[in-house]
Amino acid sequence: MSDGFLTRKKTILVALNSDTPDKSPKGYVDEPLLPLIVLINNHQDYVTTSSCSGRICTYLEGLESEAEGGVETGIDNKENQKNDDDDDEETSKGYEENTSLAAVEAAKRAKGGQWLYVSHDPVVFPDQISEHPRWIVETLFGPEAHRVVLMEDQHKEGSMGTMDMARSQLVYFKFEPMILHIEAATPVAAKTFLNHSLFSGYRNSGILPSAKRTMLAIRSTLKLDAPIAYIPSSSTTTGATTTTTTTTTTAGEGKIYLMVSLSYLRVLIDLSNDKFKMNVAQMVRFEERLTKHLLNAERSTTTKKVGDQGGEWEDKEARKERKRREGMLKQEGTAKARAEKKKAAAEAAAAEAARKAAAEAEISTGAGSATTTAAAEEKPATTSS
């Protein structure tokens, strides 16, 4: 076990036990993952570096420059390599600072794009959803819902070919299951953990290549990813050459055309809600396996012996194991309390920011009114001859 691993683990654990919000968008660890994170971090050979308990989201992809049909992009291989290096550095920084996996992936994949909706819990439908047919659109598209054109309304504006849709700027509906990034003290420890992960159903797990540390990514196959809408690109044809240009749109500009019906969006959400249940069940089985096999918790079931006076007593190993488990339960409770405190702090900060913004807007409006009044008072009165 290297000194570097011990130093990094100590730094990560200090950050997890701090009341200060972390650098993820939420500011705290997903609560469903707390028992698993405490369990893993209590083992001397492992430490969690980033995590996500699972989420439903919609993502508007960013615009990318591509070299097609002889069109120059102005970006050569050296620049592409530099961008790749920057992404690797950013990911490594995320490991070191224990940012959540959601934040790391969002920073890498959302360059120029936009997360329209993110939820770490199943979607709850209103009781009378039939009375609010656009509720699904307003939920999944968030601040851009007013730009969305339903399929039944598109016949008025003409339809676009499927090939043109595929080449347009797309909106994706996603369900992403639990994922953990873990640093192991040694390659042998990493292989042991990987075997338990695969047996627990996390078939997409693997050991990540790294020259400085031994990293694991624990992932399952519950992922769902489907394009649901597009923003048309403007095409111009000159002679035999066709040049396609996608115009960057900002909030309030352009239209977003649904590629599927509202009923299909409801199906996607129902499927994702079911996958949430499977995701939680898989996490529970994973925790049970780690407890039983990796952490040798079976020693905690050692039968108590009878002493000379007829009373029960524990041998040294049994008592040590009982104390360890009691300590883990206490840490888990403490971690949940800290997570709740971080959540409350993040919500309070957001509310305070909104209050300040409203106050500044009110002051600005009041200043404008005062200027108008002053100008009216200084205007000289006119007299008639």
Short mmCIF file of C-alpha atoms in Angstrom, two decimals:
data_model
loop_
_atom_site.label_atom_id
_atom_site.label_comp_id
_atom_site.label_asym_id
_atom_site.label_seq_id
_atom_site.Cartn_x
_atom_site.Cartn_y
_atom_site.Cartn_z
CA MET A 1 0.00 0.00 0.00
CA SER A 2 1.60 3.25 -1.15
CA ASP A 3 1.86 6.44 0.86
CA GLY A 4 0.19 8.27 -2.04
CA PHE A 5 -2.94 6.14 -1.72
CA LEU A 6 -3.12 6.69 2.03
CA THR A 7 -2.70 10.45 1.59
CA ARG A 8 -5.42 10.66 -1.07
CA LYS A 9 -7.79 8.51 0.97
CA LYS A 10 -7.29 10.69 4.04
CA THR A 11 -8.01 13.84 2.01
CA ILE A 12 -11.19 12.33 0.51
CA LEU A 13 -12.51 11.12 3.86
CA VAL A 14 -11.90 14.54 5.44
CA ALA A 15 -13.92 16.14 2.62
CA LEU A 16 -16.75 13.60 3.00
CA ASN A 17 -16.95 14.20 6.74
CA SER A 18 -16.94 17.97 6.31
CA ASP A 19 -20.12 20.06 6.55
CA THR A 20 -18.92 22.13 3.58
CA PRO A 21 -20.83 21.37 0.33
CA ASP A 22 -18.70 19.54 -2.23
CA LYS A 23 -18.12 20.79 -5.79
CA SER A 24 -20.91 18.79 -7.39
CA PRO A 25 -24.04 20.64 -8.61
CA LYS A 26 -26.02 19.20 -5.70
CA GLY A 27 -23.30 19.89 -3.14
CA TYR A 28 -23.63 16.55 -1.33
CA VAL A 29 -23.46 12.77 -1.86
CA ASP A 30 -26.61 11.03 -3.12
CA GLU A 31 -28.31 9.66 -0.01
CA PRO A 32 -29.12 6.16 -1.41
CA LEU A 33 -25.37 5.59 -1.84
CA LEU A 34 -24.32 6.53 1.70
CA PRO A 35 -24.42 2.99 3.19
CA LEU A 36 -22.38 1.61 0.29
CA ILE A 37 -19.86 4.44 0.40
CA VAL A 38 -19.35 4.06 4.16
CA LEU A 39 -18.94 0.29 3.73
CA ILE A 40 -16.29 0.65 0.99
CA ASN A 41 -14.37 3.45 2.67
CA ASN A 42 -14.09 1.43 5.89
CA HIS A 43 -11.97 -1.11 4.05
CA GLN A 44 -8.27 -0.32 4.20
CA ASP A 45 -7.70 -1.06 0.49
CA TYR A 46 -10.41 1.13 -1.08
CA VAL A 47 -11.76 4.67 -1.22
CA THR A 48 -14.60 6.10 -3.32
CA THR A 49 -13.61 9.06 -5.49
CA SER A 50 -16.89 9.92 -7.25
CA SER A 51 -20.40 8.54 -7.40
CA CYS A 52 -23.96 8.85 -8.68
CA SER A 53 -26.89 6.80 -7.40
CA GLY A 54 -28.74 6.98 -10.75
CA ARG A 55 -30.69 9.66 -12.60
CA ILE A 56 -33.25 10.52 -15.26
CA CYS A 57 -32.26 13.44 -17.48
CA THR A 58 -32.71 15.17 -20.82
CA TYR A 59 -29.72 16.65 -22.59
CA LEU A 60 -29.49 19.09 -25.51
CA GLU A 61 -26.22 18.26 -27.24
CA GLY A 62 -23.73 20.97 -28.10
CA LEU A 63 -22.67 21.96 -31.59
CA GLU A 64 -19.50 20.31 -32.88
CA SER A 65 -17.35 21.31 -35.85
CA GLU A 66 -16.97 18.40 -38.27
CA ALA A 67 -14.98 18.06 -41.45
CA GLU A 68 -17.54 16.81 -44.00
CA GLY A 69 -17.61 17.28 -47.76
CA GLY A 70 -14.26 19.09 -47.77
CA VAL A 71 -15.42 21.78 -45.34
CA GLU A 72 -12.55 23.05 -43.20
CA THR A 73 -12.98 23.06 -39.45
CA GLY A 74 -9.90 25.00 -38.44
CA ILE A 75 -9.06 22.33 -35.84
CA ASP A 76 -6.12 20.02 -36.49
CA ASN A 77 -5.05 16.81 -34.79
CA LYS A 78 -2.82 18.66 -32.35
CA GLU A 79 -5.77 20.69 -31.11
CA ASN A 80 -7.90 17.56 -30.79
CA GLN A 81 -5.13 15.91 -28.79
CA LYS A 82 -4.94 18.98 -26.55
CA ASN A 83 -8.69 18.78 -25.90
CA ASP A 84 -8.36 15.08 -25.05
CA ASP A 85 -5.54 15.86 -22.63
CA ASP A 86 -7.63 18.60 -21.03
CA ASP A 87 -10.50 16.13 -20.55
CA ASP A 88 -8.16 13.60 -18.92
CA GLU A 89 -6.76 16.29 -16.64
CA GLU A 90 -10.27 17.42 -15.74
CA THR A 91 -11.32 13.87 -14.89
CA SER A 92 -8.23 13.31 -12.77
CA LYS A 93 -8.92 16.56 -10.96
CA GLY A 94 -12.43 15.33 -10.27
CA TYR A 95 -11.03 12.19 -8.66
CA GLU A 96 -8.65 14.16 -6.50
CA GLU A 97 -11.27 16.63 -5.30
CA ASN A 98 -13.94 13.92 -4.84
CA THR A 99 -16.40 15.73 -7.07
CA SER A 100 -19.45 13.66 -7.93
CA LEU A 101 -19.43 11.63 -11.13
CA ALA A 102 -22.42 13.61 -12.33
CA ALA A 103 -20.37 16.82 -12.16
CA VAL A 104 -17.34 15.32 -13.89
CA GLU A 105 -19.37 13.86 -16.74
CA ALA A 106 -21.45 17.01 -17.08
CA ALA A 107 -18.30 19.11 -17.42
CA LYS A 108 -16.88 16.79 -20.08
CA ARG A 109 -20.01 16.15 -22.15
CA ALA A 110 -22.01 19.35 -21.78
CA LYS A 111 -19.48 21.70 -23.40
CA GLY A 112 -21.75 23.81 -25.54
CA GLY A 113 -24.72 21.62 -24.57
CA GLN A 114 -27.40 22.01 -21.93
CA TRP A 115 -28.92 19.75 -19.28
CA LEU A 116 -32.64 20.49 -19.54
CA TYR A 117 -33.78 18.16 -16.74
CA VAL A 118 -32.02 16.07 -14.09
CA SER A 119 -33.66 13.99 -11.34
CA HIS A 120 -32.03 11.48 -9.00
CA ASP A 121 -35.47 10.11 -8.09
CA PRO A 122 -38.27 8.48 -10.10
CA VAL A 123 -40.62 10.88 -11.88
CA VAL A 124 -43.94 11.32 -10.07
CA PHE A 125 -46.89 12.00 -12.38
CA PRO A 126 -49.71 14.36 -11.31
CA ASP A 127 -53.05 12.76 -10.48
CA GLN A 128 -54.86 14.36 -13.43
CA ILE A 129 -52.15 14.31 -16.08
CA SER A 130 -54.81 14.07 -18.84
CA GLU A 131 -55.84 17.61 -17.96
CA HIS A 132 -52.27 18.83 -18.48
CA PRO A 133 -51.12 17.20 -21.75
CA ARG A 134 -47.95 19.33 -21.93
CA TRP A 135 -46.89 18.47 -18.38
CA ILE A 136 -44.37 15.93 -19.64
CA VAL A 137 -42.88 18.49 -22.05
CA GLU A 138 -42.68 21.15 -19.35
CA THR A 139 -40.96 18.65 -17.04
CA LEU A 140 -38.43 17.13 -19.44
CA PHE A 141 -37.55 20.33 -21.33
CA GLY A 142 -37.51 22.69 -18.36
CA PRO A 143 -36.67 26.29 -19.33
CA GLU A 144 -36.85 25.45 -23.06
CA ALA A 145 -40.36 23.91 -22.95
CA HIS A 146 -41.89 26.95 -24.67
CA ARG A 147 -39.80 26.20 -27.77
CA VAL A 148 -41.09 22.64 -28.17
CA VAL A 149 -43.41 21.83 -31.10
CA LEU A 150 -45.53 18.68 -30.67
CA MET A 151 -45.68 16.08 -33.44
CA GLU A 152 -49.36 16.74 -34.17
CA ASP A 153 -48.59 20.43 -34.76
CA GLN A 154 -45.70 19.86 -37.16
CA HIS A 155 -47.83 19.10 -40.25
CA LYS A 156 -48.61 22.81 -40.41
CA GLU A 157 -44.94 23.64 -40.94
CA GLY A 158 -43.92 20.69 -43.11
CA SER A 159 -41.90 17.64 -42.12
CA MET A 160 -38.16 16.95 -42.20
CA GLY A 161 -36.54 13.79 -43.54
CA THR A 162 -35.13 11.24 -41.07
CA MET A 163 -31.59 11.76 -42.38
CA ASP A 164 -31.85 15.50 -41.78
CA MET A 165 -33.13 14.82 -38.27
CA ALA A 166 -30.12 12.62 -37.52
CA ARG A 167 -27.76 15.39 -38.64
CA SER A 168 -29.51 18.04 -36.56
CA GLN A 169 -28.81 19.14 -33.01
CA LEU A 170 -30.53 16.44 -30.92
CA VAL A 171 -32.17 16.24 -27.51
CA TYR A 172 -31.63 12.92 -25.70
CA PHE A 173 -33.69 11.26 -22.98
CA LYS A 174 -31.43 9.29 -20.62
CA PHE A 175 -31.63 6.94 -17.70
CA GLU A 176 -28.22 6.41 -16.13
CA PRO A 177 -27.87 3.79 -13.34
CA MET A 178 -25.59 3.87 -10.32
CA ILE A 179 -21.90 4.33 -11.06
CA LEU A 180 -18.98 4.38 -8.66
CA HIS A 181 -15.37 5.35 -9.20
CA ILE A 182 -13.10 3.71 -6.64
CA GLU A 183 -9.37 3.84 -6.07
CA ALA A 184 -7.75 0.60 -4.90
CA ALA A 185 -4.50 0.37 -2.96
CA THR A 186 -3.08 -2.33 -5.24
CA PRO A 187 -3.91 -4.03 -8.58
CA VAL A 188 -4.68 -7.25 -6.68
CA ALA A 189 -7.21 -5.44 -4.49
CA ALA A 190 -8.75 -3.90 -7.62
CA LYS A 191 -9.20 -7.33 -9.24
CA THR A 192 -10.83 -8.70 -6.09
CA PHE A 193 -13.32 -5.83 -5.96
CA LEU A 194 -13.99 -6.13 -9.69
CA ASN A 195 -14.88 -9.83 -9.32
CA HIS A 196 -17.45 -9.05 -6.61
CA SER A 197 -18.86 -6.26 -8.79
CA LEU A 198 -19.33 -8.58 -11.77
CA PHE A 199 -20.98 -11.25 -9.61
CA SER A 200 -23.36 -8.57 -8.29
CA GLY A 201 -24.60 -7.74 -11.80
CA TYR A 202 -22.39 -4.75 -12.67
CA ARG A 203 -21.37 -6.21 -16.04
CA ASN A 204 -19.95 -2.99 -17.47
CA SER A 205 -17.41 -2.59 -14.67
CA GLY A 206 -13.69 -2.49 -15.27
CA ILE A 207 -10.27 -1.31 -14.16
CA LEU A 208 -9.36 2.07 -15.65
CA PRO A 209 -5.88 2.52 -17.12
CA SER A 210 -3.79 4.99 -15.14
CA ALA A 211 -0.07 5.38 -14.57
CA LYS A 212 -0.44 6.99 -11.14
CA ARG A 213 -3.19 4.98 -9.41
CA THR A 214 -5.42 1.93 -9.70
CA MET A 215 -8.95 3.05 -10.51
CA LEU A 216 -12.20 1.09 -10.85
CA ALA A 217 -15.44 2.06 -12.57
CA ILE A 218 -18.46 0.11 -11.32
CA ARG A 219 -21.33 0.23 -13.86
CA SER A 220 -24.39 -1.84 -14.76
CA THR A 221 -26.30 -2.42 -18.01
CA LEU A 222 -29.50 -0.61 -16.99
CA LYS A 223 -28.72 2.43 -19.14
CA LEU A 224 -31.39 3.92 -21.43
CA ASP A 225 -30.54 6.52 -24.07
CA ALA A 226 -32.87 7.73 -26.85
CA PRO A 227 -33.13 10.84 -29.06
CA ILE A 228 -36.53 12.50 -28.61
CA ALA A 229 -36.29 15.89 -30.35
CA TYR A 230 -34.18 17.95 -32.72
CA ILE A 231 -33.36 21.52 -33.70
CA PRO A 232 -33.33 21.79 -37.52
CA SER A 233 -30.17 22.79 -39.34
CA SER A 234 -30.28 25.29 -42.22
CA SER A 235 -29.15 23.79 -45.57
CA THR A 236 -28.09 25.64 -48.70
CA THR A 237 -27.41 23.97 -52.05
CA THR A 238 -25.01 25.44 -54.60
CA GLY A 239 -24.51 23.43 -57.81
CA ALA A 240 -23.45 19.90 -56.88
CA THR A 241 -22.20 20.87 -53.44
CA THR A 242 -24.42 20.93 -50.37
CA THR A 243 -23.24 22.70 -47.24
CA THR A 244 -25.08 22.11 -43.98
CA THR A 245 -24.74 24.63 -41.21
CA THR A 246 -26.32 24.31 -37.77
CA THR A 247 -27.01 27.73 -36.31
CA THR A 248 -26.34 28.13 -32.61
CA THR A 249 -29.53 28.91 -30.74
CA THR A 250 -29.85 30.58 -27.39
CA ALA A 251 -32.76 30.48 -24.97
CA GLY A 252 -35.88 31.81 -26.64
CA GLU A 253 -34.60 31.35 -30.24
CA GLY A 254 -35.56 28.68 -32.75
CA LYS A 255 -37.87 25.73 -32.18
CA ILE A 256 -37.38 22.25 -30.80
CA TYR A 257 -39.35 19.62 -32.72
CA LEU A 258 -40.42 16.42 -30.97
CA MET A 259 -39.52 13.25 -32.87
CA VAL A 260 -41.89 11.14 -30.74
CA SER A 261 -45.37 11.44 -29.29
CA LEU A 262 -46.25 12.42 -25.72
CA SER A 263 -47.39 8.82 -25.18
CA TYR A 264 -43.93 7.58 -26.11
CA LEU A 265 -42.32 10.04 -23.68
CA ARG A 266 -44.61 8.60 -21.01
CA VAL A 267 -43.37 5.11 -21.91
CA LEU A 268 -39.74 6.24 -21.57
CA ILE A 269 -40.44 7.70 -18.14
CA ASP A 270 -42.29 4.55 -17.00
CA LEU A 271 -39.39 2.38 -18.18
CA SER A 272 -36.92 4.61 -16.34
CA ASN A 273 -38.97 4.48 -13.15
CA ASP A 274 -38.89 0.67 -13.35
CA LYS A 275 -35.13 0.79 -13.93
CA PHE A 276 -34.80 2.95 -10.81
CA LYS A 277 -36.35 0.10 -8.79
CA MET A 278 -33.99 -2.45 -10.35
CA ASN A 279 -31.08 -0.08 -9.75
CA VAL A 280 -31.87 0.19 -6.02
CA ALA A 281 -32.34 -3.58 -5.69
CA GLN A 282 -28.99 -4.14 -7.38
CA MET A 283 -27.29 -1.71 -5.00
CA VAL A 284 -28.73 -3.62 -2.03
CA ARG A 285 -27.45 -6.96 -3.37
CA PHE A 286 -24.05 -5.40 -4.01
CA GLU A 287 -23.85 -4.08 -0.45
CA GLU A 288 -24.83 -7.50 0.93
CA ARG A 289 -22.17 -9.28 -1.11
CA LEU A 290 -19.44 -6.84 -0.11
CA THR A 291 -20.44 -7.17 3.53
CA LYS A 292 -20.42 -10.97 3.43
CA HIS A 293 -17.37 -11.69 1.30
CA LEU A 294 -15.06 -8.72 0.82
CA LEU A 295 -15.24 -7.37 4.37
CA ASN A 296 -15.36 -10.77 6.11
CA ALA A 297 -18.49 -9.78 8.00
CA GLU A 298 -19.35 -13.43 8.52
CA ARG A 299 -17.04 -13.31 11.55
CA SER A 300 -19.62 -11.11 13.25
CA THR A 301 -21.91 -14.16 13.45
CA THR A 302 -19.41 -16.05 15.66
CA THR A 303 -21.31 -18.02 18.30
CA LYS A 304 -20.91 -16.66 21.79
CA LYS A 305 -19.31 -19.01 24.26
CA VAL A 306 -20.42 -19.78 27.81
CA GLY A 307 -18.12 -18.70 30.61
CA ASP A 308 -17.29 -20.42 33.89
CA GLN A 309 -20.15 -18.61 35.65
CA GLY A 310 -22.72 -19.56 33.00
CA GLY A 311 -22.76 -16.10 31.37
CA GLU A 312 -22.03 -15.40 27.70
CA TRP A 313 -18.73 -13.87 26.61
CA GLU A 314 -17.08 -12.88 23.33
CA ASP A 315 -13.60 -13.80 22.28
CA LYS A 316 -11.24 -11.06 21.11
CA GLU A 317 -11.98 -11.42 17.39
CA ALA A 318 -15.77 -11.48 17.83
CA ARG A 319 -15.71 -8.38 20.03
CA LYS A 320 -13.44 -6.59 17.56
CA GLU A 321 -15.80 -7.38 14.69
CA ARG A 322 -18.88 -6.27 16.68
CA LYS A 323 -17.22 -2.97 17.54
CA ARG A 324 -16.26 -2.45 13.91
CA ARG A 325 -19.84 -2.97 12.73
CA GLU A 326 -21.19 -0.67 15.44
CA GLY A 327 -18.71 1.96 14.30
CA MET A 328 -19.84 1.58 10.70
CA LEU A 329 -23.49 2.03 11.67
CA LYS A 330 -22.57 5.15 13.62
CA GLN A 331 -20.59 6.54 10.67
CA GLU A 332 -23.50 5.84 8.35
CA GLY A 333 -25.86 7.77 10.60
CA THR A 334 -23.38 10.63 10.86
CA ALA A 335 -22.92 10.68 7.08
CA LYS A 336 -26.67 10.89 6.52
CA ALA A 337 -26.92 13.76 8.99
CA ARG A 338 -24.10 15.62 7.21
CA ALA A 339 -25.72 15.01 3.84
CA GLU A 340 -28.99 16.47 5.11
CA LYS A 341 -27.12 19.45 6.53
CA LYS A 342 -25.29 20.03 3.22
CA LYS A 343 -28.57 19.76 1.35
CA ALA A 344 -30.19 22.33 3.64
CA ALA A 345 -27.18 24.65 3.23
CA ALA A 346 -27.31 24.34 -0.56
CA GLU A 347 -31.05 25.09 -0.61
CA ALA A 348 -30.57 28.05 1.73
CA ALA A 349 -27.80 29.43 -0.50
CA ALA A 350 -30.02 29.12 -3.56
CA ALA A 351 -32.89 30.86 -1.78
CA GLU A 352 -30.60 33.68 -0.62
CA ALA A 353 -29.27 34.13 -4.17
CA ALA A 354 -32.83 34.35 -5.49
CA ARG A 355 -33.73 36.88 -2.79
CA LYS A 356 -30.73 39.07 -3.64
CA ALA A 357 -31.51 38.91 -7.35
CA ALA A 358 -35.12 39.98 -6.66
CA ALA A 359 -33.93 42.82 -4.42
CA GLU A 360 -31.47 44.05 -7.05
CA ALA A 361 -34.20 43.93 -9.70
CA GLU A 362 -36.52 45.91 -7.44
CA ILE A 363 -33.83 48.52 -6.77
CA SER A 364 -33.12 48.80 -10.49
CA THR A 365 -36.82 49.28 -11.26
CA GLY A 366 -37.15 51.87 -8.51
CA ALA A 367 -34.14 53.80 -9.81
CA GLY A 368 -35.64 53.90 -13.28
CA SER A 369 -38.93 55.25 -11.96
CA ALA A 370 -37.16 57.93 -9.92
CA THR A 371 -35.21 59.12 -12.96
CA THR A 372 -38.40 59.42 -15.01
CA THR A 373 -40.14 61.40 -12.23
CA ALA A 374 -37.20 63.77 -11.86
CA ALA A 375 -37.12 64.45 -15.57
CA ALA A 376 -40.81 65.27 -15.58
CA GLU A 377 -40.41 67.74 -12.72
CA GLU A 378 -37.55 69.62 -14.42
CA LYS A 379 -39.44 70.10 -17.69
CA PRO A 380 -40.44 73.82 -17.96
CA ALA A 381 -44.13 74.66 -18.10
CA THR A 382 -45.48 76.09 -21.36
CA THR A 383 -47.63 79.26 -21.52
CA SER A 384 -50.12 80.29 -24.14
CA SER A 385 -50.06 83.83 -25.60
#
